[in-house]
Amino acid sequence: MNGVAFRFCSVSKYSLCGVCGAMERPGFMASLVAGGVAGVSVDLILYPLDTIKTRLQSPQGFNKAGGFRGIYAGVPSAAIGSFPNAAAFFITYEYVKWFLHTDSSSYLMPMKHMLAASAGEVVACLIRVPSEVVKQRAQVSSSSRTFQIFSNVLYQEGIRGLYRGYTSTVLREIPFSLVQFPLWESLKALWSWRQDHVVDCWQSAVCGAFAGGFAAVVTTPLDVAKTRIMLAKVGSSTASGNVLSALHGVWRTQGLAGLFAGVFPRTAAISLGGFIFLGAYDQTRSLLLELGRGSP
């Protein structure tokens, strides 16, 4: 799933809890560390759902890919990649927000959020994709160790092998952000209007879960294409990274059901991830800021 955490790192002008508010410079490092801690937490807690999703999308089929056995296969790759993924996302996200500074009441604010998140995803994928390649291969081949898979990819395909599926991953993440962010903003605006005051933290989390879940459903075909490209045999047409070709291949052999393989665990993981991430992030950031105030 890796990447579940990043989808809940956005800023919102309707939130009061500091999780989604604009970050002041003194608290930037705390936010960076908190984002990393929250990212690791959500990825590890929801890892079994991600494994099930990957095996459902695997070209060899769910049972041959491992079924419900060894659902934590490949978890070292996810654990190692989660923290730097979050760091890369936050650094880029905050910089683009600053670079595109607009008045908080401007109607361009949602656009700024979408552009900042998209830029953050592009940069974060430079770290995330190698982790995803190793993790997904381990998830469908539980007999191989994570380091062994990493070594085999480097030996057989070189660095390019670790970045197989980079384009398809980016093409999945950007549409996801473009669907999720305006929907999240709209839900919170509507909720704020109905209760005549800005949303609380838990309400923001509920909106994030709904927005993330909806975005997860509509972008599942792109996720299937990304998984097929990363798991394809070396030298095959799918391994070339052509997203449209991968989608056409799935449609031809499995139809609509194949394009939406794994949609339920994917949607559940991203929706639940919103609650876990926001809670872990807010708690960790508050603790770090409190410790910072207490130090001389």
GROMACS .gro file of C-alpha atoms in nm:
model
  296
    1MET     CA    1   0.000   0.000   0.000
    2ASN     CA    2   0.280   0.202   0.062
    3GLY     CA    3   0.164   0.532  -0.010
    4VAL     CA    4  -0.147   0.499   0.200
    5ALA     CA    5   0.008   0.732   0.455
    6PHE     CA    6   0.093   1.001   0.202
    7ARG     CA    7  -0.263   1.034   0.087
    8PHE     CA    8  -0.360   1.176   0.426
    9CYS     CA    9  -0.079   1.431   0.463
   10SER     CA   10  -0.261   1.722   0.304
   11VAL     CA   11  -0.332   2.067   0.441
   12SER     CA   12  -0.684   2.192   0.494
   13LYS     CA   13  -0.814   2.537   0.570
   14TYR     CA   14  -1.102   2.382   0.762
   15SER     CA   15  -0.898   2.191   1.021
   16LEU     CA   16  -0.808   2.313   1.370
   17CYS     CA   17  -0.594   2.024   1.492
   18GLY     CA   18  -0.257   2.116   1.342
   19VAL     CA   19  -0.247   1.798   1.136
   20CYS     CA   20  -0.387   1.970   0.832
   21GLY     CA   21  -0.301   2.328   0.916
   22ALA     CA   22  -0.018   2.528   0.767
   23MET     CA   23   0.305   2.448   0.945
   24GLU     CA   24   0.514   2.716   1.106
   25ARG     CA   25   0.885   2.695   1.036
   26PRO     CA   26   0.989   2.607   1.396
   27GLY     CA   27   0.758   2.305   1.385
   28PHE     CA   28   0.866   2.182   1.044
   29MET     CA   29   1.115   1.922   1.169
   30ALA     CA   30   0.860   1.791   1.419
   31SER     CA   31   0.609   1.756   1.137
   32LEU     CA   32   0.868   1.578   0.925
   33VAL     CA   33   0.949   1.325   1.198
   34ALA     CA   34   0.581   1.284   1.290
   35GLY     CA   35   0.494   1.218   0.927
   36GLY     CA   36   0.761   0.949   0.909
   37VAL     CA   37   0.646   0.783   1.231
   38ALA     CA   38   0.283   0.793   1.119
   39GLY     CA   39   0.379   0.657   0.777
   40VAL     CA   40   0.560   0.359   0.928
   41SER     CA   41   0.271   0.297   1.168
   42VAL     CA   42  -0.002   0.291   0.906
   43ASP     CA   43   0.200   0.084   0.657
   44LEU     CA   44   0.289  -0.184   0.912
   45ILE     CA   45  -0.057  -0.205   1.071
   46LEU     CA   46  -0.236  -0.234   0.738
   47TYR     CA   47   0.030  -0.443   0.564
   48PRO     CA   48  -0.179  -0.767   0.555
   49LEU     CA   49  -0.451  -0.590   0.354
   50ASP     CA   50  -0.187  -0.469   0.109
   51THR     CA   51  -0.050  -0.821   0.068
   52ILE     CA   52  -0.399  -0.958  -0.003
   53LYS     CA   53  -0.459  -0.679  -0.256
   54THR     CA   54  -0.130  -0.749  -0.436
   55ARG     CA   55  -0.202  -1.123  -0.456
   56LEU     CA   56  -0.552  -1.059  -0.592
   57GLN     CA   57  -0.396  -0.842  -0.865
   58SER     CA   58  -0.113  -1.085  -0.941
   59PRO     CA   59  -0.121  -1.242  -1.292
   60GLN     CA   60  -0.064  -1.589  -1.137
   61GLY     CA   61  -0.382  -1.567  -0.930
   62PHE     CA   62  -0.452  -1.527  -0.559
   63ASN     CA   63  -0.390  -1.886  -0.444
   64LYS     CA   64  -0.072  -1.942  -0.646
   65ALA     CA   65   0.061  -1.607  -0.527
   66GLY     CA   66   0.034  -1.729  -0.167
   67GLY     CA   67  -0.331  -1.690  -0.069
   68PHE     CA   68  -0.357  -1.602   0.298
   69ARG     CA   69  -0.018  -1.752   0.384
   70GLY     CA   70   0.273  -1.534   0.489
   71ILE     CA   71   0.081  -1.207   0.472
   72TYR     CA   72   0.378  -1.019   0.618
   73ALA     CA   73   0.612  -1.132   0.339
   74GLY     CA   74   0.818  -0.835   0.219
   75VAL     CA   75   0.748  -0.625   0.526
   76PRO     CA   76   1.119  -0.530   0.576
   77SER     CA   77   1.111  -0.344   0.245
   78ALA     CA   78   0.799  -0.153   0.350
   79ALA     CA   79   0.940  -0.075   0.694
   80ILE     CA   80   1.268   0.059   0.552
   81GLY     CA   81   1.099   0.265   0.282
   82SER     CA   82   0.813   0.419   0.481
   83PHE     CA   83   1.005   0.682   0.679
   84PRO     CA   84   1.214   0.831   0.394
   85ASN     CA   85   0.903   0.822   0.173
   86ALA     CA   86   0.720   1.044   0.421
   87ALA     CA   87   1.021   1.273   0.458
   88ALA     CA   88   1.051   1.321   0.081
   89PHE     CA   89   0.678   1.391   0.052
   90PHE     CA   90   0.671   1.648   0.333
   91ILE     CA   91   0.984   1.835   0.220
   92THR     CA   92   0.849   1.871  -0.134
   93TYR     CA   93   0.493   1.940  -0.023
   94GLU     CA   94   0.591   2.220   0.213
   95TYR     CA   95   0.830   2.378  -0.037
   96VAL     CA   96   0.570   2.383  -0.317
   97LYS     CA   97   0.310   2.526  -0.076
   98TRP     CA   98   0.552   2.805   0.012
   99PHE     CA   99   0.646   2.862  -0.352
  100LEU     CA  100   0.279   2.884  -0.457
  101HIS     CA  101   0.180   3.101  -0.161
  102THR     CA  102  -0.176   3.231  -0.191
  103ASP     CA  103  -0.418   3.399   0.045
  104SER     CA  104  -0.592   3.139   0.264
  105SER     CA  105  -0.932   3.262   0.148
  106SER     CA  106  -0.839   3.237  -0.221
  107TYR     CA  107  -1.042   3.005  -0.442
  108LEU     CA  108  -0.705   2.885  -0.574
  109MET     CA  109  -0.621   2.721  -0.239
  110PRO     CA  110  -0.752   2.373  -0.340
  111MET     CA  111  -0.549   2.397  -0.661
  112LYS     CA  112  -0.239   2.480  -0.458
  113HIS     CA  113  -0.303   2.175  -0.240
  114MET     CA  114  -0.342   1.950  -0.544
  115LEU     CA  115  -0.027   2.079  -0.713
  116ALA     CA  116   0.178   2.051  -0.393
  117ALA     CA  117   0.055   1.697  -0.329
  118SER     CA  118   0.121   1.593  -0.689
  119ALA     CA  119   0.476   1.730  -0.673
  120GLY     CA  120   0.525   1.553  -0.340
  121GLU     CA  121   0.410   1.223  -0.490
  122VAL     CA  122   0.646   1.255  -0.790
  123VAL     CA  123   0.947   1.306  -0.561
  124ALA     CA  124   0.838   1.049  -0.300
  125CYS     CA  125   0.801   0.786  -0.572
  126LEU     CA  126   1.177   0.807  -0.633
  127ILE     CA  127   1.211   0.635  -0.295
  128ARG     CA  128   0.881   0.449  -0.287
  129VAL     CA  129   0.903   0.262  -0.618
  130PRO     CA  130   1.218   0.055  -0.541
  131SER     CA  131   1.061  -0.036  -0.208
  132GLU     CA  132   0.736  -0.128  -0.384
  133VAL     CA  133   0.911  -0.344  -0.645
  134VAL     CA  134   1.090  -0.552  -0.380
  135LYS     CA  135   0.788  -0.563  -0.149
  136GLN     CA  136   0.540  -0.678  -0.413
  137ARG     CA  137   0.769  -0.950  -0.545
  138ALA     CA  138   0.817  -1.076  -0.191
  139GLN     CA  139   0.440  -1.072  -0.136
  140VAL     CA  140   0.381  -1.314  -0.426
  141SER     CA  141   0.692  -1.525  -0.358
  142SER     CA  142   0.704  -1.582   0.017
  143SER     CA  143   0.977  -1.846  -0.024
  144SER     CA  144   1.228  -1.573  -0.115
  145ARG     CA  145   1.376  -1.334   0.137
  146THR     CA  146   1.352  -0.958   0.089
  147PHE     CA  147   1.728  -0.905   0.054
  148GLN     CA  148   1.754  -1.196  -0.189
  149ILE     CA  149   1.483  -1.041  -0.409
  150PHE     CA  150   1.659  -0.704  -0.392
  151SER     CA  151   1.990  -0.865  -0.498
  152ASN     CA  152   1.825  -1.059  -0.781
  153VAL     CA  153   1.660  -0.745  -0.923
  154LEU     CA  154   1.991  -0.558  -0.919
  155TYR     CA  155   2.179  -0.850  -1.075
  156GLN     CA  156   1.925  -0.926  -1.348
  157GLU     CA  157   1.792  -0.580  -1.432
  158GLY     CA  158   2.019  -0.326  -1.266
  159ILE     CA  159   1.896   0.002  -1.119
  160ARG     CA  160   1.632   0.027  -1.391
  161GLY     CA  161   1.471  -0.287  -1.253
  162LEU     CA  162   1.417  -0.119  -0.917
  163TYR     CA  163   1.239   0.166  -1.094
  164ARG     CA  164   1.020  -0.053  -1.311
  165GLY     CA  165   0.670   0.083  -1.275
  166TYR     CA  166   0.777   0.436  -1.174
  167THR     CA  167   0.565   0.594  -1.445
  168SER     CA  168   0.263   0.378  -1.368
  169THR     CA  169   0.298   0.455  -0.996
  170VAL     CA  170   0.309   0.830  -1.061
  171LEU     CA  171   0.015   0.799  -1.301
  172ARG     CA  172  -0.176   0.627  -1.020
  173GLU     CA  173  -0.085   0.874  -0.746
  174ILE     CA  174  -0.153   1.201  -0.927
  175PRO     CA  175  -0.510   1.114  -1.036
  176PHE     CA  176  -0.566   0.986  -0.682
  177SER     CA  177  -0.466   1.325  -0.540
  178LEU     CA  178  -0.673   1.511  -0.797
  179VAL     CA  179  -0.982   1.311  -0.692
  180GLN     CA  180  -0.918   1.301  -0.318
  181PHE     CA  181  -0.816   1.659  -0.241
  182PRO     CA  182  -1.111   1.855  -0.386
  183LEU     CA  183  -1.353   1.592  -0.250
  184TRP     CA  184  -1.198   1.616   0.098
  185GLU     CA  185  -1.216   1.997   0.088
  186SER     CA  186  -1.578   1.988  -0.031
  187LEU     CA  187  -1.689   1.741   0.237
  188LYS     CA  188  -1.532   1.948   0.514
  189ALA     CA  189  -1.676   2.270   0.375
  190LEU     CA  190  -2.022   2.112   0.366
  191TRP     CA  191  -1.986   1.972   0.720
  192SER     CA  192  -1.861   2.309   0.847
  193TRP     CA  193  -2.156   2.485   0.686
  194ARG     CA  194  -2.407   2.239   0.832
  195GLN     CA  195  -2.279   2.275   1.190
  196ASP     CA  196  -2.186   2.645   1.156
  197HIS     CA  197  -1.824   2.602   1.270
  198VAL     CA  198  -1.506   2.446   1.135
  199VAL     CA  199  -1.466   2.069   1.155
  200ASP     CA  200  -1.292   1.901   1.448
  201CYS     CA  201  -1.003   1.653   1.410
  202TRP     CA  202  -1.222   1.343   1.410
  203GLN     CA  203  -1.456   1.500   1.155
  204SER     CA  204  -1.160   1.581   0.930
  205ALA     CA  205  -1.051   1.217   0.964
  206VAL     CA  206  -1.399   1.094   0.863
  207CYS     CA  207  -1.395   1.320   0.556
  208GLY     CA  208  -1.047   1.197   0.472
  209ALA     CA  209  -1.155   0.836   0.499
  210PHE     CA  210  -1.453   0.889   0.266
  211ALA     CA  211  -1.251   1.092   0.014
  212GLY     CA  212  -0.961   0.847   0.020
  213GLY     CA  213  -1.192   0.548  -0.013
  214PHE     CA  214  -1.370   0.695  -0.314
  215ALA     CA  215  -1.040   0.789  -0.480
  216ALA     CA  216  -0.910   0.438  -0.412
  217VAL     CA  217  -1.206   0.282  -0.596
  218VAL     CA  218  -1.185   0.496  -0.910
  219THR     CA  219  -0.806   0.460  -0.942
  220THR     CA  220  -0.793   0.082  -0.883
  221PRO     CA  221  -0.738   0.000  -1.255
  222LEU     CA  222  -0.423   0.214  -1.247
  223ASP     CA  223  -0.311   0.029  -0.934
  224VAL     CA  224  -0.370  -0.305  -1.110
  225ALA     CA  225  -0.159  -0.185  -1.406
  226LYS     CA  226   0.120  -0.078  -1.170
  227THR     CA  227   0.119  -0.417  -0.994
  228ARG     CA  228   0.125  -0.613  -1.323
  229ILE     CA  229   0.418  -0.404  -1.453
  230MET     CA  230   0.619  -0.453  -1.133
  231LEU     CA  231   0.554  -0.829  -1.126
  232ALA     CA  232   0.601  -0.896  -1.499
  233LYS     CA  233   0.878  -1.129  -1.615
  234VAL     CA  234   1.195  -0.964  -1.742
  235GLY     CA  235   1.175  -0.904  -2.117
  236SER     CA  236   0.797  -0.937  -2.142
  237SER     CA  237   0.587  -0.669  -2.310
  238THR     CA  238   0.424  -0.577  -1.977
  239ALA     CA  239   0.766  -0.525  -1.815
  240SER     CA  240   0.830  -0.239  -2.060
  241GLY     CA  241   0.609  -0.020  -1.840
  242ASN     CA  242   0.340   0.073  -2.091
  243VAL     CA  243   0.034   0.145  -1.874
  244LEU     CA  244  -0.222   0.133  -2.156
  245SER     CA  245  -0.080  -0.197  -2.278
  246ALA     CA  246  -0.099  -0.342  -1.927
  247LEU     CA  247  -0.460  -0.225  -1.886
  248HIS     CA  248  -0.555  -0.368  -2.226
  249GLY     CA  249  -0.397  -0.701  -2.137
  250VAL     CA  250  -0.596  -0.724  -1.815
  251TRP     CA  251  -0.919  -0.623  -1.992
  252ARG     CA  252  -0.865  -0.881  -2.266
  253THR     CA  253  -0.802  -1.172  -2.029
  254GLN     CA  254  -1.012  -1.086  -1.721
  255GLY     CA  255  -1.250  -0.810  -1.820
  256LEU     CA  256  -1.387  -0.550  -1.580
  257ALA     CA  257  -1.337  -0.778  -1.279
  258GLY     CA  258  -0.964  -0.793  -1.351
  259LEU     CA  259  -0.934  -0.414  -1.374
  260PHE     CA  260  -1.089  -0.383  -1.027
  261ALA     CA  261  -0.908  -0.679  -0.867
  262GLY     CA  262  -0.827  -0.605  -0.504
  263VAL     CA  263  -1.059  -0.306  -0.488
  264PHE     CA  264  -1.207  -0.403  -0.150
  265PRO     CA  265  -0.883  -0.449   0.048
  266ARG     CA  266  -0.736  -0.144  -0.126
  267THR     CA  267  -1.034   0.075  -0.034
  268ALA     CA  268  -1.047  -0.060   0.321
  269ALA     CA  269  -0.675  -0.005   0.373
  270ILE     CA  270  -0.679   0.355   0.246
  271SER     CA  271  -0.995   0.445   0.439
  272LEU     CA  272  -0.863   0.295   0.765
  273GLY     CA  273  -0.525   0.448   0.692
  274GLY     CA  274  -0.677   0.794   0.715
  275PHE     CA  275  -0.780   0.741   1.075
  276ILE     CA  276  -0.457   0.573   1.180
  277PHE     CA  277  -0.231   0.821   1.004
  278LEU     CA  278  -0.407   1.132   1.130
  279GLY     CA  279  -0.413   1.001   1.487
  280ALA     CA  280  -0.048   0.891   1.491
  281TYR     CA  281   0.068   1.209   1.316
  282ASP     CA  282  -0.116   1.447   1.546
  283GLN     CA  283  -0.006   1.268   1.863
  284THR     CA  284   0.359   1.240   1.757
  285ARG     CA  285   0.382   1.600   1.637
  286SER     CA  286   0.221   1.735   1.955
  287LEU     CA  287   0.462   1.530   2.169
  288LEU     CA  288   0.768   1.649   1.976
  289LEU     CA  289   0.661   2.014   1.993
  290GLU     CA  290   0.595   1.983   2.367
  291LEU     CA  291   0.941   1.830   2.419
  292GLY     CA  292   1.091   2.110   2.210
  293ARG     CA  293   0.929   2.377   2.427
  294GLY     CA  294   1.057   2.211   2.742
  295SER     CA  295   1.419   2.192   2.626
  296PRO     CA  296   1.650   2.487   2.704
   0.00000   0.00000   0.00000
